């Protein structure tokens, strides 16, 4: 897969990771033999990973801490200066992404759950990472209205080539909110680095659509990546019992939840009898039963040439890594990996050199790097 230079972040990220002393675990796929090298462990439900220009890494812990991995070692102290947040149910500190010009401005963005007297919601804050602390932290986005549920915060973020930030917000466990375009829940929002609606958003000229919306009808997106060749935004979202979806998002598109779904309710009863309706998009791919997907990366590295162009998705419920072979924008093969590891895979990231990185979701979570067996 060829990388388009204009779609590579302007942060000047370099891969300077040192060799790790921890013994690797070996696994086999249809096309390759690989191992996992443990970069860090002892993390409390790690949620997201970001690569800094000097080769160190930032890791969020859902429990409300931002951690630094430097020279292959997890620093014992959490980074101070985080915004006020709440750890409740599925909520806590979620994603971390760097500004496309981080090298120059040291700016990063955090998504997290926040509580007030009106309830909880998903927020995004911007801050300066300097001197191993955050400063000048400012809230730039808040999904409204708030509610008292502790589910489906979404929280995945990604920048596009124009410097616009995409933020997913789940339906908060109140499914009908995803079809209300005057309610921020259940969709993806596209904003500027200051939190303003991005130019071209579908609601800018429509009073019935909130002006930060990019898409709606999304249940709970926890995987999001920008395709390195096309610039398209690829996402996946949790279904209920079945109906996890992969979608290529288009501005102003309704993805149907809960009016259409390939899943059923947790009670075993139907949510709807419809899997398609006019004006609602069909998924590129779906899972039934549910795998509970989280984290997503398109492989562009050179360690595994046979994986070029594959989409990798972590699975929480079924505890595996899924490799999807993509041809002409369609899934043509699916392979389950790491089933013997028996770990909930929370995040899947492509490193600056295209290498594949994983986070495991547990009270003793790990950071893994996927490497070829020589």
XYZ file of C-alpha atoms in Angstrom:
374
model
C 0.000 0.000 0.000
C 1.411 3.394 -1.019
C 1.246 6.251 1.489
C 0.165 9.650 0.223
C 2.504 12.249 1.800
C -0.284 14.816 2.259
C -2.132 12.360 4.519
C 0.835 11.674 6.797
C 0.593 13.803 9.987
C 2.842 16.850 9.990
C 4.154 16.031 13.449
C 7.399 14.604 12.071
C 6.977 11.426 14.100
C 10.020 9.164 14.134
C 10.222 5.605 15.368
C 13.098 5.493 17.842
C 11.938 2.656 20.083
C 14.676 0.699 21.766
C 14.768 -3.114 21.871
C 12.735 -4.594 24.697
C 14.112 -7.239 27.025
C 10.814 -9.000 27.687
C 10.545 -12.399 25.999
C 8.222 -12.481 22.998
C 5.213 -14.770 22.521
C 4.916 -16.433 19.100
C 1.753 -16.842 17.024
C 0.873 -17.975 13.515
C -1.516 -16.514 10.944
C -2.466 -17.831 7.517
C 0.327 -15.803 5.958
C 2.862 -15.013 8.645
C 4.509 -16.012 11.888
C 4.719 -13.213 14.410
C 5.359 -12.504 18.052
C 4.215 -10.003 20.654
C 6.804 -7.970 22.509
C 5.632 -6.503 25.792
C 6.508 -2.824 25.887
C 4.710 -2.014 29.141
C 2.418 -3.750 31.602
C 0.627 -3.040 34.870
C -1.640 -0.429 33.251
C -5.179 -0.034 34.618
C -7.526 -0.568 31.675
C -5.429 1.262 29.055
C -7.630 2.793 26.361
C -5.512 4.638 23.807
C -1.951 5.059 22.566
C -0.207 8.014 20.893
C 3.345 8.189 19.515
C 5.498 11.214 20.361
C 8.162 12.601 17.990
C 11.071 11.425 20.160
C 9.906 7.794 20.068
C 8.213 7.808 23.474
C 4.492 7.094 23.839
C 1.477 8.367 25.731
C -1.057 5.872 27.088
C -4.421 6.713 28.620
C -5.808 4.645 31.480
C -9.589 4.672 31.732
C -9.136 5.064 35.491
C -8.131 8.677 34.817
C -4.383 8.718 34.282
C -2.170 9.691 31.344
C 1.097 7.743 31.330
C 4.418 8.122 29.532
C 6.481 5.255 28.096
C 10.043 6.453 27.566
C 13.004 4.408 26.275
C 10.872 1.292 26.562
C 10.004 1.950 30.225
C 6.689 3.005 31.741
C 7.244 6.059 33.943
C 5.809 5.403 37.430
C 4.227 8.830 37.821
C 1.097 9.857 35.931
C 1.293 13.058 33.904
C -0.264 15.917 35.906
C -2.628 18.587 34.624
C -5.522 16.504 33.268
C -8.987 18.065 33.052
C -11.633 17.156 35.619
C -13.257 13.855 34.604
C -15.406 11.051 35.988
C -14.663 7.318 36.056
C -18.003 5.548 35.944
C -19.103 2.414 34.092
C -17.632 2.625 30.589
C -16.579 6.227 31.149
C -13.264 7.685 32.213
C -10.198 8.950 30.373
C -10.546 7.717 26.791
C -8.626 8.768 23.681
C -5.475 10.841 23.176
C -4.404 12.258 19.797
C -1.670 14.687 18.822
C -2.236 17.885 16.893
C -1.014 17.411 13.272
C 1.649 20.067 14.015
C 2.569 18.747 17.457
C 6.302 19.176 16.803
C 5.785 22.926 16.662
C 2.907 23.534 19.083
C 3.066 20.614 21.589
C -0.738 20.428 21.514
C -2.723 17.278 22.169
C -6.385 16.368 22.610
C -8.087 14.136 25.174
C -11.602 12.680 25.204
C -13.164 11.717 28.506
C -16.361 11.363 30.528
C -17.444 14.343 32.603
C -20.088 14.700 35.296
C -22.055 17.728 36.447
C -25.340 18.185 38.307
C -27.105 17.605 34.955
C -25.515 14.178 34.438
C -22.601 12.756 32.426
C -21.374 13.286 28.892
C -18.417 13.011 26.518
C -16.006 15.939 26.430
C -12.863 16.835 24.472
C -10.103 19.022 25.912
C -7.055 20.579 24.294
C -3.801 21.073 26.196
C -0.070 21.735 25.836
C 2.224 18.817 26.711
C 5.449 20.357 27.878
C 7.864 19.545 30.681
C 6.104 16.190 31.167
C 2.899 17.859 32.265
C -0.246 19.268 30.660
C -0.930 22.975 30.833
C -3.383 25.466 29.359
C -6.073 22.762 29.269
C -9.300 23.968 27.650
C -12.581 22.153 26.959
C -13.375 22.516 23.253
C -16.320 20.130 22.829
C -19.133 18.799 24.987
C -21.897 16.496 23.787
C -25.337 17.707 24.880
C -27.674 16.995 26.521
C -26.197 15.108 29.454
C -27.766 11.988 30.941
C -27.325 9.782 33.992
C -26.299 6.618 32.142
C -22.707 5.350 32.327
C -22.627 3.603 28.933
C -21.684 4.330 25.319
C -19.487 7.414 25.569
C -17.777 6.718 22.220
C -14.700 8.897 22.519
C -12.556 7.841 19.543
C -10.867 10.718 17.710
C -8.868 11.178 14.510
C -7.587 14.111 12.439
C -8.071 14.343 8.687
C -5.623 15.822 6.182
C -7.309 19.245 6.489
C -6.710 19.382 10.232
C -10.322 18.741 11.242
C -10.930 16.595 14.309
C -13.538 13.810 14.243
C -15.052 12.783 17.592
C -17.397 9.836 18.132
C -20.180 10.068 20.704
C -22.198 6.972 21.607
C -25.953 6.868 22.042
C -25.338 6.791 25.824
C -27.402 3.621 26.108
C -30.553 5.532 25.083
C -30.945 4.224 21.560
C -33.560 6.623 20.175
C -31.199 9.551 20.704
C -29.117 8.349 17.740
C -31.922 9.363 15.325
C -32.410 12.826 16.867
C -30.163 15.218 14.972
C -30.767 17.922 17.572
C -29.143 15.634 20.171
C -25.349 15.159 20.037
C -25.504 11.502 21.097
C -25.174 8.670 18.588
C -22.950 10.118 15.888
C -19.619 11.542 14.778
C -18.813 15.234 15.127
C -16.310 17.141 12.972
C -14.767 20.199 14.583
C -11.831 22.577 14.338
C -8.989 22.520 16.865
C -10.901 25.260 18.705
C -14.097 23.227 18.813
C -15.965 25.140 16.118
C -18.049 23.282 13.492
C -15.847 22.306 10.555
C -16.588 23.907 7.166
C -18.878 21.734 5.057
C -20.637 20.061 7.971
C -24.155 18.980 6.920
C -25.893 20.920 9.698
C -24.404 24.335 8.945
C -27.344 25.258 6.713
C -29.962 23.034 8.321
C -31.527 24.127 11.630
C -32.707 20.550 12.252
C -29.153 19.152 12.429
C -26.627 20.151 15.082
C -23.833 21.993 13.336
C -20.965 19.797 14.517
C -22.530 16.561 13.207
C -20.729 14.684 10.429
C -22.868 11.509 10.649
C -25.588 10.121 12.944
C -27.415 6.854 13.597
C -24.203 5.407 15.094
C -24.607 3.305 18.238
C -21.156 3.466 19.855
C -18.040 3.937 17.728
C -14.800 2.804 19.399
C -12.696 2.253 16.294
C -11.743 4.991 13.849
C -8.934 5.385 11.327
C -8.166 7.460 8.259
C -7.432 5.449 5.125
C -3.856 6.395 4.113
C -4.592 6.333 0.365
C -8.154 7.614 -0.009
C -8.431 9.829 3.070
C -11.768 8.153 3.877
C -12.838 7.800 7.490
C -13.248 4.122 8.408
C -15.041 3.253 11.646
C -16.558 0.352 13.498
C -19.237 0.401 16.148
C -20.697 -1.897 18.759
C -23.979 -3.572 17.984
C -26.166 -5.047 20.742
C -26.317 -8.869 20.510
C -24.864 -9.054 17.012
C -24.732 -6.296 14.464
C -21.267 -4.853 15.126
C -20.542 -2.786 12.007
C -17.698 -1.456 9.888
C -18.598 1.692 7.952
C -16.843 4.132 5.648
C -18.362 7.396 6.820
C -19.870 9.914 4.412
C -20.904 13.390 5.516
C -24.595 13.773 6.269
C -25.280 10.029 6.247
C -27.652 8.246 8.620
C -26.236 4.824 9.600
C -29.567 3.630 10.858
C -29.292 2.770 14.544
C -31.747 1.764 15.989
C -34.145 1.853 13.012
C -32.093 -0.826 11.255
C -29.656 -3.334 12.724
C -28.338 -6.854 12.198
C -28.439 -7.433 15.951
C -31.102 -8.100 18.574
C -31.654 -6.752 22.069
C -29.833 -8.124 25.097
C -33.159 -9.612 26.191
C -33.150 -11.768 23.068
C -36.084 -9.843 21.606
C -35.867 -7.880 18.335
C -35.037 -4.184 18.459
C -36.465 -3.825 14.965
C -37.461 -6.225 12.214
C -35.635 -4.110 9.616
C -32.075 -4.487 8.418
C -32.405 -1.810 5.743
C -34.464 1.298 5.059
C -34.409 3.975 2.404
C -32.070 6.814 3.307
C -30.028 4.700 5.762
C -26.600 3.307 4.915
C -25.683 -0.360 4.910
C -22.487 -1.418 6.688
C -19.424 -2.466 4.740
C -19.194 -5.498 7.038
C -20.946 -6.757 10.163
C -20.509 -9.440 12.823
C -23.175 -11.728 14.194
C -22.634 -12.772 16.929
C -21.005 -9.665 18.303
C -17.251 -9.543 18.844
C -17.426 -6.186 20.744
C -14.908 -4.357 18.516
C -12.528 -1.725 19.854
C -9.552 -0.100 18.169
C -8.789 -0.160 14.457
C -5.770 0.230 12.180
C -5.006 -0.227 8.495
C -1.675 -1.967 8.081
C 0.866 -0.050 5.991
C 4.128 -1.391 7.383
C 6.860 -3.455 5.749
C 7.448 -6.080 8.472
C 4.579 -8.141 7.036
C 4.258 -7.458 3.283
C 1.468 -10.039 3.073
C -0.653 -7.910 5.442
C -0.396 -4.754 3.346
C -3.819 -3.120 3.175
C -5.365 -5.358 5.850
C -7.677 -3.856 8.439
C -7.013 -4.930 12.036
C -9.760 -4.753 14.675
C -9.516 -5.597 18.372
C -12.261 -7.615 20.067
C -13.256 -7.258 23.707
C -15.971 -9.878 24.121
C -14.376 -12.593 21.979
C -10.820 -11.706 23.063
C -8.985 -11.715 19.764
C -7.473 -9.622 16.996
C -9.333 -9.753 13.688
C -7.547 -9.282 10.363
C -9.773 -8.298 7.453
C -8.344 -8.450 3.938
C -9.675 -5.570 1.871
C -9.900 -5.452 -1.920
C -11.543 -2.588 -3.807
C -13.160 -1.340 -0.623
C -14.722 -4.711 0.244
C -13.907 -7.356 2.863
C -12.812 -10.524 1.026
C -11.314 -12.539 3.887
C -11.512 -12.595 7.689
C -8.951 -14.179 9.987
C -8.990 -14.487 13.790
C -5.635 -13.976 15.510
C -4.414 -14.159 19.126
C -7.330 -16.310 20.280
C -4.973 -18.251 22.573
C -3.786 -15.024 24.210
C -7.211 -14.731 25.899
C -6.945 -10.947 26.247
C -9.510 -8.220 25.599
C -7.958 -6.058 22.861
C -8.911 -2.450 23.555
C -6.863 -0.517 21.009
C -5.040 -1.259 17.758
C -2.629 1.366 16.431
C -0.300 1.790 13.491
C 3.060 3.159 14.597
C 4.823 5.958 12.724
C 6.633 3.360 10.605
C 3.427 1.384 9.989
C 4.131 -1.238 12.670
C 1.211 -2.693 14.614
C 0.617 -1.988 18.327
C -2.013 -3.357 20.730
C -3.449 -2.469 24.136
C -5.113 -5.076 26.349
C -8.062 -4.118 28.524
C -7.614 -5.367 32.079
C -6.560 -4.158 35.517
C -3.051 -5.284 34.501
C -3.212 -4.090 30.904
C -0.297 -4.315 28.504
C 1.178 -2.510 25.519
C 2.321 -4.941 22.822
C 4.226 -4.469 19.606
C 3.618 -7.035 16.834
C 6.929 -8.173 15.286
C 7.865 -10.828 12.720
C 9.512 -14.049 13.840
C 12.952 -14.170 12.241
